[in-house]
Structures are given as C-alpha cells and as structure tokens.
Coordinates of N, CA and C and ligand atoms in Angstrom, one line a residue:
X1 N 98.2 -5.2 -96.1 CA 97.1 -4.3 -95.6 C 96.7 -4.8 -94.2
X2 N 96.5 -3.7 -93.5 CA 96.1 -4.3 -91.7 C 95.7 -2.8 -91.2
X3 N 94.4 -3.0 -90.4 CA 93.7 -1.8 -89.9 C 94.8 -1.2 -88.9
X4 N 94.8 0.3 -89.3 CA 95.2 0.8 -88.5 C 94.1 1.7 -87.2
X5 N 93.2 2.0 -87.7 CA 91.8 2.2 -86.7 C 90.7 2.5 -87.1
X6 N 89.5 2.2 -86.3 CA 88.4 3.0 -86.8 C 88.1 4.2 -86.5
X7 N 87.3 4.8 -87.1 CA 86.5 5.9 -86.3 C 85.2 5.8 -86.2
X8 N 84.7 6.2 -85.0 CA 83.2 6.5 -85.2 C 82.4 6.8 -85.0
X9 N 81.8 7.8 -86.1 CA 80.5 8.5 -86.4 C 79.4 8.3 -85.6
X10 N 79.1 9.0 -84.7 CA 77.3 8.9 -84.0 C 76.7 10.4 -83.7
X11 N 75.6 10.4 -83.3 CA 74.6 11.0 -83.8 C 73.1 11.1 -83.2
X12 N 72.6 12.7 -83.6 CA 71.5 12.2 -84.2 C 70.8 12.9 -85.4
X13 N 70.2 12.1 -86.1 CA 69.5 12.4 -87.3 C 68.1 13.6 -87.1
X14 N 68.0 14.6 -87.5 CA 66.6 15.6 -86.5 C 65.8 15.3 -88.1
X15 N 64.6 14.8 -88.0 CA 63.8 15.2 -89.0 C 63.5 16.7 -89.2
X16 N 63.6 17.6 -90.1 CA 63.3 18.9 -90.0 C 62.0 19.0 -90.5
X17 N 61.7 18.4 -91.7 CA 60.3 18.1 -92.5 C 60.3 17.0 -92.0
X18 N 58.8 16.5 -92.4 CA 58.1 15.0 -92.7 C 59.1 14.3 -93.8
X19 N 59.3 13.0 -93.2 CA 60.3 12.2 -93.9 C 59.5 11.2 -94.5
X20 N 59.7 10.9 -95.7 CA 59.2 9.5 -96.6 C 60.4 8.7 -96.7
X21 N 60.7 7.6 -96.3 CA 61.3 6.2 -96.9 C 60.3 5.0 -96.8
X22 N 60.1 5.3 -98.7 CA 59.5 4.0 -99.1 C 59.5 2.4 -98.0
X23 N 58.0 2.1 -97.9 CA 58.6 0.6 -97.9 C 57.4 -0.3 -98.7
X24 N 56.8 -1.4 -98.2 CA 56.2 -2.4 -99.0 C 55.1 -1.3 -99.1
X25 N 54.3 -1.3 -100.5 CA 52.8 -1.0 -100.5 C 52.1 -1.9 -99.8
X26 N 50.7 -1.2 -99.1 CA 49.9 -1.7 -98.7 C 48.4 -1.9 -98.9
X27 N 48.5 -1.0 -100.6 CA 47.5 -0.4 -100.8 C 46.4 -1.8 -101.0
X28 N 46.3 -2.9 -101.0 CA 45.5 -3.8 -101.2 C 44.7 -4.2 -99.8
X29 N 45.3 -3.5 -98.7 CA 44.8 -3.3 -97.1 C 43.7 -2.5 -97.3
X30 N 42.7 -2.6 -96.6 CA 41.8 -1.7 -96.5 C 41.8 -0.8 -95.6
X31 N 42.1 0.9 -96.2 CA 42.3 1.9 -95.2 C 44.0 2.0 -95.3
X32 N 44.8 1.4 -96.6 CA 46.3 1.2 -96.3 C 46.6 2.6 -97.6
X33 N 47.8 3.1 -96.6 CA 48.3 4.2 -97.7 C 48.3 3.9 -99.6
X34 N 49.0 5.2 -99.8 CA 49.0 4.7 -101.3 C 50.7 4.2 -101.4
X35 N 51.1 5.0 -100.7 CA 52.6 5.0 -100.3 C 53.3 4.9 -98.6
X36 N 53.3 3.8 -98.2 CA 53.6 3.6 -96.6 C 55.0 3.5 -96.7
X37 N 55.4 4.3 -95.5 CA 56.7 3.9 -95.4 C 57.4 2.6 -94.9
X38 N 59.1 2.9 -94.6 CA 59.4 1.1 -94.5 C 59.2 1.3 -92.9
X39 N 59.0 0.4 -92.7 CA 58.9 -0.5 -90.9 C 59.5 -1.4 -90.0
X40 N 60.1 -1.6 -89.3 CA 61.1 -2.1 -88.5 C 59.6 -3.5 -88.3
X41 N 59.9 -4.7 -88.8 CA 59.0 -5.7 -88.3 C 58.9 -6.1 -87.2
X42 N 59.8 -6.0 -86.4 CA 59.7 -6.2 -85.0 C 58.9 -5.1 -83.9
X43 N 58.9 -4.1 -84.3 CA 58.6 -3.0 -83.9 C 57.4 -2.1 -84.2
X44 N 57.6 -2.8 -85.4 CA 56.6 -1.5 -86.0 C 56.2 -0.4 -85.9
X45 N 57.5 0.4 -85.9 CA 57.4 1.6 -86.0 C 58.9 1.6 -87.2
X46 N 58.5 3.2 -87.7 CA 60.0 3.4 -88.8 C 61.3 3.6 -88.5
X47 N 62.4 3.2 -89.5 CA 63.5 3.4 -89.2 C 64.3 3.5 -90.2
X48 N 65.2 3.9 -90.7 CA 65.8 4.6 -91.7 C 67.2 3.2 -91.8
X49 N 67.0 2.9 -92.8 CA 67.8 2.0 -93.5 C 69.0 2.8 -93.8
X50 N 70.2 2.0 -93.1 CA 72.0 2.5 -93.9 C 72.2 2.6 -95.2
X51 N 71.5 1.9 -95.6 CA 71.5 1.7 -97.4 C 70.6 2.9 -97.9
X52 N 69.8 3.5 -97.1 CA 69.1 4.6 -98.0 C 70.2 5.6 -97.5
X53 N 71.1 6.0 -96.6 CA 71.9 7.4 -96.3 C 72.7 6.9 -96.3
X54 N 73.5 6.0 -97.1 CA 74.7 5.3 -97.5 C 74.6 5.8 -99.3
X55 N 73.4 5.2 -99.5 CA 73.1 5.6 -101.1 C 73.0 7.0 -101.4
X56 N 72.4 7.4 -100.7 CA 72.4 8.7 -101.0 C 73.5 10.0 -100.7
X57 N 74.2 9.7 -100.0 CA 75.6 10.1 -100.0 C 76.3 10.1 -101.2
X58 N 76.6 8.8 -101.2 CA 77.4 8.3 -102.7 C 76.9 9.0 -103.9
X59 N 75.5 9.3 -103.6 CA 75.0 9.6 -105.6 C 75.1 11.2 -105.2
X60 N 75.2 11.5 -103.9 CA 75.9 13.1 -103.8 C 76.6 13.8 -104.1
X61 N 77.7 12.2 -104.0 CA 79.2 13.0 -103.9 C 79.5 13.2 -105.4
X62 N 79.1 12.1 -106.1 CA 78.9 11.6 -107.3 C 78.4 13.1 -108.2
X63 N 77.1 13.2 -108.0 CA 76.8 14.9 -108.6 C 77.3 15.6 -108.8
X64 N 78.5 16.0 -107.2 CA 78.5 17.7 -106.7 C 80.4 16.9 -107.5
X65 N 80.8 16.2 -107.6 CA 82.2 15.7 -108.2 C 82.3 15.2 -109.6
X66 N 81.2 14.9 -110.3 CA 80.9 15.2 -111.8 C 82.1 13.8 -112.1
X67 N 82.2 14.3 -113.6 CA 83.4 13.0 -113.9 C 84.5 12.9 -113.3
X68 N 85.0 11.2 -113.4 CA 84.5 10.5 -113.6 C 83.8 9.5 -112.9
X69 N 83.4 10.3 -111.9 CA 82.4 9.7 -110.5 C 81.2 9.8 -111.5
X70 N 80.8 10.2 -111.9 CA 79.0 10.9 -112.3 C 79.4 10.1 -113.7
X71 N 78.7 8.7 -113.9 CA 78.5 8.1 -114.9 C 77.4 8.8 -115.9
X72 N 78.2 9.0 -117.5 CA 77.3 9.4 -118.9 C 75.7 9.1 -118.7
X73 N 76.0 7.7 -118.1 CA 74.5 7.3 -118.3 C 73.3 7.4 -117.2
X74 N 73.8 8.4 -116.2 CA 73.1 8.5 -115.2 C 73.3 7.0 -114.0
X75 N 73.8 5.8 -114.7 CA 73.8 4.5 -113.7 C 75.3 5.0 -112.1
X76 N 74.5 4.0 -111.2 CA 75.9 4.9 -110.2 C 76.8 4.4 -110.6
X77 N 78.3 4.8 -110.2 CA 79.4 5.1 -110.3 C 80.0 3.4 -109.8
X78 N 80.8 3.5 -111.1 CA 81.6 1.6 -111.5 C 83.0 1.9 -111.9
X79 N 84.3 1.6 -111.4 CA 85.5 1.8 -111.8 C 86.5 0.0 -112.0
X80 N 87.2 0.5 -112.2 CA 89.0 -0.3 -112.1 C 89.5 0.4 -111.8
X81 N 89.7 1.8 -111.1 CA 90.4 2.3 -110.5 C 90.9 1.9 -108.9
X82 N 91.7 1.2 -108.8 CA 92.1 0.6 -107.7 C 92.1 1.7 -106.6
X83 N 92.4 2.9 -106.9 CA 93.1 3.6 -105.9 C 91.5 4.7 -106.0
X84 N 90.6 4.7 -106.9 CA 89.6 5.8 -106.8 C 88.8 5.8 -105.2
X85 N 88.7 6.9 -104.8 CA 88.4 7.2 -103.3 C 86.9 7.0 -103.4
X86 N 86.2 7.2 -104.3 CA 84.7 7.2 -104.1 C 84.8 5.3 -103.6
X87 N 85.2 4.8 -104.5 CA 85.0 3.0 -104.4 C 85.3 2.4 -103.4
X88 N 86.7 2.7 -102.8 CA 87.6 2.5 -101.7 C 86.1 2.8 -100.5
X89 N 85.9 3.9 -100.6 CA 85.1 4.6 -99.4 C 83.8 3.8 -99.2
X90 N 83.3 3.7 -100.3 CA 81.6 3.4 -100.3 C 81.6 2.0 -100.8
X91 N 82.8 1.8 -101.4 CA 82.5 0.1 -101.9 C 82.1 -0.1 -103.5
X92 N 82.3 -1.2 -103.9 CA 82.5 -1.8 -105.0 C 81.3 -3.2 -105.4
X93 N 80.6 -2.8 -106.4 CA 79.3 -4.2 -106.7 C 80.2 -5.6 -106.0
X94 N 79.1 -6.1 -106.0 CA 79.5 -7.6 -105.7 C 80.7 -8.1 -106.8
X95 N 80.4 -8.5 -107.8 CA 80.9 -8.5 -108.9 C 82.2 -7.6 -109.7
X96 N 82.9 -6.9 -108.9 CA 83.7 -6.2 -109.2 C 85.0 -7.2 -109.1
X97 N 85.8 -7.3 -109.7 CA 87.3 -7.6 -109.3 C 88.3 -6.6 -109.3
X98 N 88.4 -6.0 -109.0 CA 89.1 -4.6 -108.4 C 89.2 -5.1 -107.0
X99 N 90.7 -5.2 -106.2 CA 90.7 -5.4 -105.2 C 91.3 -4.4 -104.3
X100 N 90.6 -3.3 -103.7 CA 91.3 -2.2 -102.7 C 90.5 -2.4 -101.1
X101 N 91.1 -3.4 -101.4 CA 90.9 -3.7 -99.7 C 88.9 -3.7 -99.2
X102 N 89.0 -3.8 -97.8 CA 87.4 -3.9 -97.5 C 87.0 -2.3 -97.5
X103 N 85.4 -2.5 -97.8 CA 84.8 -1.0 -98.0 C 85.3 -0.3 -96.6
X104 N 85.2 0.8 -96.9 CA 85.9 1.4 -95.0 C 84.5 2.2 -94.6
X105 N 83.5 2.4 -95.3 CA 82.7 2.8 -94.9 C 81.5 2.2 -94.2
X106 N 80.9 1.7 -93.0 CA 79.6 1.4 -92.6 C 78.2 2.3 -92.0
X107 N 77.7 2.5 -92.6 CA 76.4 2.5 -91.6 C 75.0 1.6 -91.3
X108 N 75.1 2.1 -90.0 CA 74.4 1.4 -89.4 C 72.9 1.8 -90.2
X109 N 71.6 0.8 -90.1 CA 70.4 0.9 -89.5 C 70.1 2.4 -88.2
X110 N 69.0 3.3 -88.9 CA 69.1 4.2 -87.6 C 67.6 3.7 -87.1
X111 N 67.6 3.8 -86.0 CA 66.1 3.7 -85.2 C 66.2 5.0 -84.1
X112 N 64.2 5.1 -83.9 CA 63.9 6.1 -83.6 C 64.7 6.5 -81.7
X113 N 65.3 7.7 -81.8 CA 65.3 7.6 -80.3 C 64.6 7.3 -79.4
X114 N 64.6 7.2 -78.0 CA 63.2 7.2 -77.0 C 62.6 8.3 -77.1
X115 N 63.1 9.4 -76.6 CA 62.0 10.3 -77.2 C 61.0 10.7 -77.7
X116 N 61.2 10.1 -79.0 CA 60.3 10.1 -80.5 C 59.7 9.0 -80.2
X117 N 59.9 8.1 -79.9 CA 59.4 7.0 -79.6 C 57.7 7.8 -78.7
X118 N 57.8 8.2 -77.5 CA 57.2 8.9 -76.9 C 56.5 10.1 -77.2
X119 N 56.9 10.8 -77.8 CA 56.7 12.0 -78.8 C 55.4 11.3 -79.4
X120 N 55.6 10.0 -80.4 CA 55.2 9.3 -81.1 C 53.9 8.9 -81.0
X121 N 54.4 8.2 -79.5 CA 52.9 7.8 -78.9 C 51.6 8.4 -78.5
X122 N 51.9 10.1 -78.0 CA 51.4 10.9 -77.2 C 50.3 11.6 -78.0
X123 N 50.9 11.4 -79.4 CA 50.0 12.0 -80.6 C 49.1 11.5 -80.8
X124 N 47.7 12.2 -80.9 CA 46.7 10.8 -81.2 C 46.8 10.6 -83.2
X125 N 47.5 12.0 -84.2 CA 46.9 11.6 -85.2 C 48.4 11.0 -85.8
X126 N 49.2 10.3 -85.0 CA 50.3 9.8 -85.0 C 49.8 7.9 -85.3
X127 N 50.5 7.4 -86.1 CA 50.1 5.8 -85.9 C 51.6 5.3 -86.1
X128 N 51.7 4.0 -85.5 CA 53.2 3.6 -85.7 C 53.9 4.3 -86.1
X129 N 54.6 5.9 -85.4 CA 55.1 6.4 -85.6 C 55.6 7.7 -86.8
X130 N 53.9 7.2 -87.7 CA 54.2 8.2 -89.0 C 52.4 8.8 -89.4
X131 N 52.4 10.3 -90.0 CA 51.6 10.9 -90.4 C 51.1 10.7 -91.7
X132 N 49.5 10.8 -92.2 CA 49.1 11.3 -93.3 C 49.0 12.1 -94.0
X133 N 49.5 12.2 -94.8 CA 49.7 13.5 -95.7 C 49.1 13.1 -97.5
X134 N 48.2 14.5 -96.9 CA 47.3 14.1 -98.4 C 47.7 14.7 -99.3
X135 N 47.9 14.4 -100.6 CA 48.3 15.4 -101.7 C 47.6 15.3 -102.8
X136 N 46.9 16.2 -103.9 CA 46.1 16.2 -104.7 C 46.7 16.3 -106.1
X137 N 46.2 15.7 -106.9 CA 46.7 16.0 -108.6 C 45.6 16.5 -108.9
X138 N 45.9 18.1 -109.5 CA 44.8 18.7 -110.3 C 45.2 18.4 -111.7
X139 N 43.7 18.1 -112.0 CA 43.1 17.8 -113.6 C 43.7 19.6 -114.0
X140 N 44.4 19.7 -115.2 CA 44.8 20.4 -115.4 C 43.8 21.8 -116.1
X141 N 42.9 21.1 -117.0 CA 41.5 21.4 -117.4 C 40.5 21.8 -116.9
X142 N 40.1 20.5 -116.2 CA 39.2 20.5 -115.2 C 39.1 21.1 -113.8
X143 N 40.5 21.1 -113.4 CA 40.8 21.3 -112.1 C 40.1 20.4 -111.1
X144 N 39.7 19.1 -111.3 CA 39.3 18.8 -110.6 C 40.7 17.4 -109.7
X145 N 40.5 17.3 -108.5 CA 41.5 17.0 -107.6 C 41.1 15.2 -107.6
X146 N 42.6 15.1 -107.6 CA 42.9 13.5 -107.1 C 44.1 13.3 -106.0
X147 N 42.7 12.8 -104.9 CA 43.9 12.8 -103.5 C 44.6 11.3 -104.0
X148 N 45.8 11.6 -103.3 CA 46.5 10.4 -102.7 C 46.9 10.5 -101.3
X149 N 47.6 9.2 -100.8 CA 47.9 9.7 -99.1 C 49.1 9.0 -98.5
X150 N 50.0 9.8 -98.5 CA 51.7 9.8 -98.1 C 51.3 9.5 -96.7
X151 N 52.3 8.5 -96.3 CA 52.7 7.9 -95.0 C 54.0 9.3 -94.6
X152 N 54.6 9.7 -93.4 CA 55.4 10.2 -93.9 C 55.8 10.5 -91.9
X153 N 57.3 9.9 -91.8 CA 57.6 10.4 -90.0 C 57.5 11.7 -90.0
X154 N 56.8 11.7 -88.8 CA 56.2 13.3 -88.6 C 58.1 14.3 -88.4
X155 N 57.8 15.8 -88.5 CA 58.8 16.6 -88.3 C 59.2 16.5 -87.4
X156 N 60.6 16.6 -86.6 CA 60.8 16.7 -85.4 C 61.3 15.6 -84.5
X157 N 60.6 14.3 -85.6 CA 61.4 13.1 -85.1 C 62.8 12.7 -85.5
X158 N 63.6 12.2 -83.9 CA 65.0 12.1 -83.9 C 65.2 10.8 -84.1
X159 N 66.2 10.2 -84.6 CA 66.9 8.8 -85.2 C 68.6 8.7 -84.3
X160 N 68.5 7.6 -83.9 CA 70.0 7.6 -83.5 C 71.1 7.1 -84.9
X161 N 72.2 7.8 -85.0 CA 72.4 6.9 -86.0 C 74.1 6.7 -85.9
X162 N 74.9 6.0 -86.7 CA 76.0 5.6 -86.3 C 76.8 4.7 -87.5
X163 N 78.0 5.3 -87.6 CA 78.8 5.2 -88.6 C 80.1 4.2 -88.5
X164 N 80.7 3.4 -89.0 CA 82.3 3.1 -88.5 C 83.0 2.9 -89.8
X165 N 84.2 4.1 -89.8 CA 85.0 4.4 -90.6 C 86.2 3.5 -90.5
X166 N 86.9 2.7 -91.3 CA 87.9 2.0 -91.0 C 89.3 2.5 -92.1
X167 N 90.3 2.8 -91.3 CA 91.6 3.0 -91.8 C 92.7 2.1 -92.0
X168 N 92.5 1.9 -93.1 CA 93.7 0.4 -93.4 C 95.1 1.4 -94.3
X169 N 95.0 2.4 -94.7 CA 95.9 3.0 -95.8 C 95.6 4.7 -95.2
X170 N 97.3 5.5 -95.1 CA 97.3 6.7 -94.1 C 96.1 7.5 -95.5
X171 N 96.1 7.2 -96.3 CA 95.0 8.1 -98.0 C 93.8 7.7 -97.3
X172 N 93.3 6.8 -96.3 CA 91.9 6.6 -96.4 C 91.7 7.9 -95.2
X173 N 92.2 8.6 -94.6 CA 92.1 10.2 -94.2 C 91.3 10.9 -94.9
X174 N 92.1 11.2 -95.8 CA 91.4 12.4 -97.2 C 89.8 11.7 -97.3
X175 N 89.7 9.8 -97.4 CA 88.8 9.6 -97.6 C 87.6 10.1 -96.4
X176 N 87.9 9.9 -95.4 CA 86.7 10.3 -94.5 C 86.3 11.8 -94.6
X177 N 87.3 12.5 -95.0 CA 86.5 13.5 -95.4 C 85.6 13.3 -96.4
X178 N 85.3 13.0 -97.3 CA 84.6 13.0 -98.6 C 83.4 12.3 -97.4
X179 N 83.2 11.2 -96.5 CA 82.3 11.3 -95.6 C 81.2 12.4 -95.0
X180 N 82.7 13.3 -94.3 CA 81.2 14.8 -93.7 C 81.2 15.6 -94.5
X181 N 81.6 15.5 -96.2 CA 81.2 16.3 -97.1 C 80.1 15.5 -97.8
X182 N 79.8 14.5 -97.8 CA 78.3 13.8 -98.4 C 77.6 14.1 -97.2
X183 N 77.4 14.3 -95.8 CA 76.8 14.6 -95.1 C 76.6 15.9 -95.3
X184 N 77.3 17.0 -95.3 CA 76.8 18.1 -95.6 C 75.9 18.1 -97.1
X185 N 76.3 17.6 -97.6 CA 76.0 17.8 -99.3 C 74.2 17.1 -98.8
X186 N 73.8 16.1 -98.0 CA 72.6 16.0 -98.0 C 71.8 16.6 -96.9
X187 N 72.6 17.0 -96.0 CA 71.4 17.9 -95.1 C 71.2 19.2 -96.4
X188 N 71.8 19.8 -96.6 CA 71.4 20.1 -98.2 C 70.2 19.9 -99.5
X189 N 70.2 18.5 -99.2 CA 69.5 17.7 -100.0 C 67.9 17.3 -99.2
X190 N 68.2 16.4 -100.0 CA 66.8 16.0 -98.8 C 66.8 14.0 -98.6
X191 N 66.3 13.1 -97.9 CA 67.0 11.8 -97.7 C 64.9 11.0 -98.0
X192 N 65.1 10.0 -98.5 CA 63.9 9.4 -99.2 C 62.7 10.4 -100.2
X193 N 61.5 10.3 -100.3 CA 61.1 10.4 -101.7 C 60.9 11.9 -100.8
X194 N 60.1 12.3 -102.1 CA 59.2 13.8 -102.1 C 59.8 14.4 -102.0
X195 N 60.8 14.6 -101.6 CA 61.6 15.7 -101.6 C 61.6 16.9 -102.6
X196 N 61.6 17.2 -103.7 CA 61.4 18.9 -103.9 C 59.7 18.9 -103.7
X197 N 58.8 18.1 -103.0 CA 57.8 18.3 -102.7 C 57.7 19.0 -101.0
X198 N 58.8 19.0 -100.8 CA 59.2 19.2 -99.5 C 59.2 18.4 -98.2
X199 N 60.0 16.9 -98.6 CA 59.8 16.0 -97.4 C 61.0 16.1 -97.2
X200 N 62.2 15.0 -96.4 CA 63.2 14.8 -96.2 C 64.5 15.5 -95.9
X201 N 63.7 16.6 -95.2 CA 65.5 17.8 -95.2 C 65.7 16.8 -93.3
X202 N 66.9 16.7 -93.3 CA 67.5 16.4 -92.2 C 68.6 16.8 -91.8
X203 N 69.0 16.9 -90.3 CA 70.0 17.6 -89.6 C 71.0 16.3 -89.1
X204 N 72.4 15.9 -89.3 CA 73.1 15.5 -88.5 C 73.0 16.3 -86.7
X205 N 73.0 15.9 -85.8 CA 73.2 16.6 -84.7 C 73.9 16.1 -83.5
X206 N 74.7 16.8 -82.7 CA 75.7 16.0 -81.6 C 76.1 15.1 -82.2
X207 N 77.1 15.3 -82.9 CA 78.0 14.2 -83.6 C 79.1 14.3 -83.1
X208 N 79.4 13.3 -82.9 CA 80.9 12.4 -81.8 C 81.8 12.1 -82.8
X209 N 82.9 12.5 -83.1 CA 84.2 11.3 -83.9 C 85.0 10.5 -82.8
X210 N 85.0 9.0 -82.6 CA 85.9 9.0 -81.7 C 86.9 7.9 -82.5
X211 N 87.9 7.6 -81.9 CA 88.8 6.5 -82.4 C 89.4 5.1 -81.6
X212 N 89.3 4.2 -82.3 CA 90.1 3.1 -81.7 C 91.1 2.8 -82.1
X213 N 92.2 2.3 -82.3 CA 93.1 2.1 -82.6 C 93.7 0.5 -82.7
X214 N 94.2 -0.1 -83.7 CA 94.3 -1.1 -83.3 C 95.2 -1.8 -82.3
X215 N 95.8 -0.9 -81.7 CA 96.4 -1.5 -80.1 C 95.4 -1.2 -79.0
X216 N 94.6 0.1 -79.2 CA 93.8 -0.3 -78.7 C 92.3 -1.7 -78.4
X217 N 92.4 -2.0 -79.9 CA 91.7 -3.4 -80.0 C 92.4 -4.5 -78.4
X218 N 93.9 -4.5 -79.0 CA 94.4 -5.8 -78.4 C 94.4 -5.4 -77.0
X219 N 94.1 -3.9 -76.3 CA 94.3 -4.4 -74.8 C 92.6 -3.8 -74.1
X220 N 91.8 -3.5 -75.3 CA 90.5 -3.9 -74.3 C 90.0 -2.7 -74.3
X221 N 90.6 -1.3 -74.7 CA 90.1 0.3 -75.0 C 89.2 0.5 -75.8
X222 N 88.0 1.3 -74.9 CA 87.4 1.8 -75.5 C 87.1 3.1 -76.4
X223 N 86.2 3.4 -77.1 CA 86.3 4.3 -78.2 C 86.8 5.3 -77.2
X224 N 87.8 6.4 -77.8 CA 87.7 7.8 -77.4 C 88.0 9.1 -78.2
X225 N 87.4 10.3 -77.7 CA 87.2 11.2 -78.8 C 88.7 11.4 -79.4
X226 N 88.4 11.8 -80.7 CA 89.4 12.1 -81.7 C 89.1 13.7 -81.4
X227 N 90.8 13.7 -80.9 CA 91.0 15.4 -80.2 C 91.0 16.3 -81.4
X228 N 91.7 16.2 -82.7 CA 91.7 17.0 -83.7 C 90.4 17.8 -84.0
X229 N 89.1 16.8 -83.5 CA 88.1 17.7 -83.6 C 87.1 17.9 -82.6
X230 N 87.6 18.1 -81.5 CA 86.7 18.0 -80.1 C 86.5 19.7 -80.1
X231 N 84.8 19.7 -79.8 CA 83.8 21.0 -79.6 C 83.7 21.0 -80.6
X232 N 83.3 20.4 -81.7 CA 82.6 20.7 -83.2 C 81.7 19.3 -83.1
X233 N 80.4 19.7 -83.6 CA 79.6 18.7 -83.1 C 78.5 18.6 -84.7
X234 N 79.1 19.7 -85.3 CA 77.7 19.3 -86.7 C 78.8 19.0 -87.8
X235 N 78.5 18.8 -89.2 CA 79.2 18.3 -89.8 C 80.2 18.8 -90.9
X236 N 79.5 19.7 -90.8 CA 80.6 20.6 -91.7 C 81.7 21.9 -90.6
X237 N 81.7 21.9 -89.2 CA 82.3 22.0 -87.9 C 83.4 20.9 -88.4
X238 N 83.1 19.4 -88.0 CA 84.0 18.8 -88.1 C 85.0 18.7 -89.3
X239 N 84.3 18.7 -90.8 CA 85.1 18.7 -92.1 C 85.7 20.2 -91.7
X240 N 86.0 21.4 -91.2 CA 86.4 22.3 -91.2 C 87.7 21.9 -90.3
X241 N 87.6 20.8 -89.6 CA 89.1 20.7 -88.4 C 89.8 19.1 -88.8
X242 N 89.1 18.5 -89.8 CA 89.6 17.0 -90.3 C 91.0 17.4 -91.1
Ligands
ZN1 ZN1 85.4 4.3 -108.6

C-alpha cells in the first residue's frame, strides 16, 4: 500500500440559521448561558470542530444507507469488513484490528472567516461571536413559560473549512464520493443541536477539489485543480462530475 494522492476539499461553510455546537456549560457563571457554545480558547470566539462534521457525515451516510452501516442498536457503525467503504473512508475505533490501511478521510477544525470575524464585531448584540436565543417551555396546563437561553453563531456567519482526501487504493474513488454525498445529505440536515428546532442548516460554498499527486510530493508541486470537475463549485455540482 503507498499513496497515490490527495485531494483537497476547501471551502466555505455559510451559516444559513443560527448554529449551536455545544461546548462547556457555563451555567454556574453569573449571567452564563444555559447552553454556550464551544470556543476556540485562544480566541474566543467559535469554531466548528472536524469531529462534529466528520461525525455527522458518517451517522448520515449511515441512515440514508441503512444495513449494514445503520447498526440494530442505534450505536455508530463497527465492522471486520476489511474492504467496507464507510470504515476505509471515515475510519475505524481505536481498538479495532481490522487493518485497511490509514483513514483517507481528514477534516480540518473550521474557524470563522475575517469577515465574520468583522461582521461579528460590528454587532453590538453579538458577543464572542455568538447570539441569545431565548426559548420557552410551556407548562402544558398552566401555560405558564420557562425561558432558557441558547448561545447560538448568528446566521450568516462564514467558516473556512478544509478537507484531505487520501488515495492509497484506485476503490478509494467510489470512496470520495460517499464524501460529497454526506455533504449533501447534511446541508439537508442540519450540523450541532436544535436542529428540528431550527438551528444548524448550512451551505458548503466555493468549493475547490484540487489534487496532488505523489510525484508531485517528490518535486515540490503544489495543489492543483482536479480538471474532472472544474466550474462546479457546490457539492452535489461536484458529486454530479466525480
Ligand atoms: Zn464498516
């Protein structure tokens, strides 16, 4: 086994709604949400974890592909199938002995563009980059209301984000598609909590495939666009020319 190239995925992520991804509670702060989102500690402002649009991909493809991806018990998806494309693609527990080579899938950490950054600032009812959003439980009886108060990145805010697809086996092809079909499948969906509450719809946008090659590696080339799909820029554009 020996790479034959990467590809790679960039971006940007459009918040369409207000986005929730959980992070620490804070509620023992005085004046601290009930639900804040997560925070870049250096920064302090939000940013969208690979592992939350990595995970959520996977439990997508998993759904909309049923058995024997979509485990009986609702737990995600665990094989010995050496050659199964979901595992190959997205990877295998720690603890697996199943050996098909390294996961070929990465994503990055997305952080906010400058823009939004700016966007961000300019707002006065904006704080480290995210809004309050109050939501009420009515006493069902009584009708009487119990606020709570969602942290949540305002709409509209952009994320850069970025992917590297690696090709060790000519089958890991088919795999990247199963890629911009979990992307389509969750701009569809929605990416962190609240969602059928209406949070989390997001847009892939200006998306690049480009390729390196591993001779490219050895003489110093940089990425360049993968011509099969040049002028298709959203994600299901691209899965239409892969
Ligand atoms: Zn599997």
């Amino acid at each position: 086994m020996q790479l034959i190239k990467n590809y790679l995925i960039k971006g940007t992520i459009v918040c369409e709604t207000g986005m929730h991804i959980g992070g620490v509670s804070e509620s023992l702060k005085i004046g601290g949400t009930d639900s804040p989102v997560i925070m870049n500690r250096m920064t302090n402002m939000p940013y969208i974890p690979g592992s939350s649009i990595k995970g959520k991909m996977r439990s997508l493809l998993e759904l909309k592909h049923g058995t024997p991806w979509l485990m009986e018990n609702g737990e995600p998806h665990k094989c010995k199938d050496q050659h199964c494309d979901l595992c190959v693609a997205f990877g295998r527990s720690a603890d697996s002995d199943v050996n098909s080579g390294p996961t070929r899938l990465v994503v990055r950490d997305c952080h906010p563009t400058s823009e939004t950054e700016a966007m961000w600032k300019q707002k006065d009812d904006i704080l480290h980059g995210t809004e309050i959003k109050g939501e009420n439980f009515l006493n069902r009886l009584t009708s009487m209301a119990t606020p709570r108060f969602i942290e949540r990145v305002p709409a509209g805010s952009t994320f850069a984000f970025e992917m590297v697809f690696s090709l060790f086996d000519p089958k890991d092809e088919n795999r990247l598609k199963l890629v911009f079909e979990a992307m389509t499948l969750l701009e569809d969906n929605y990416l962190g909590g609240y969602g059928s509450r209406g949070s989390g719809k997001i847009t892939f946008c200006d998306i690049e495939l480009k390729e390196k090659t591993s001779d490219d590696y050895k003489i110093g080339k940089d990425w360049h666009p993968y011509e099969k799909v040049s002028g298709a820029g959203s994600a299901h554009e691209i899965l239409e020319r892969l």
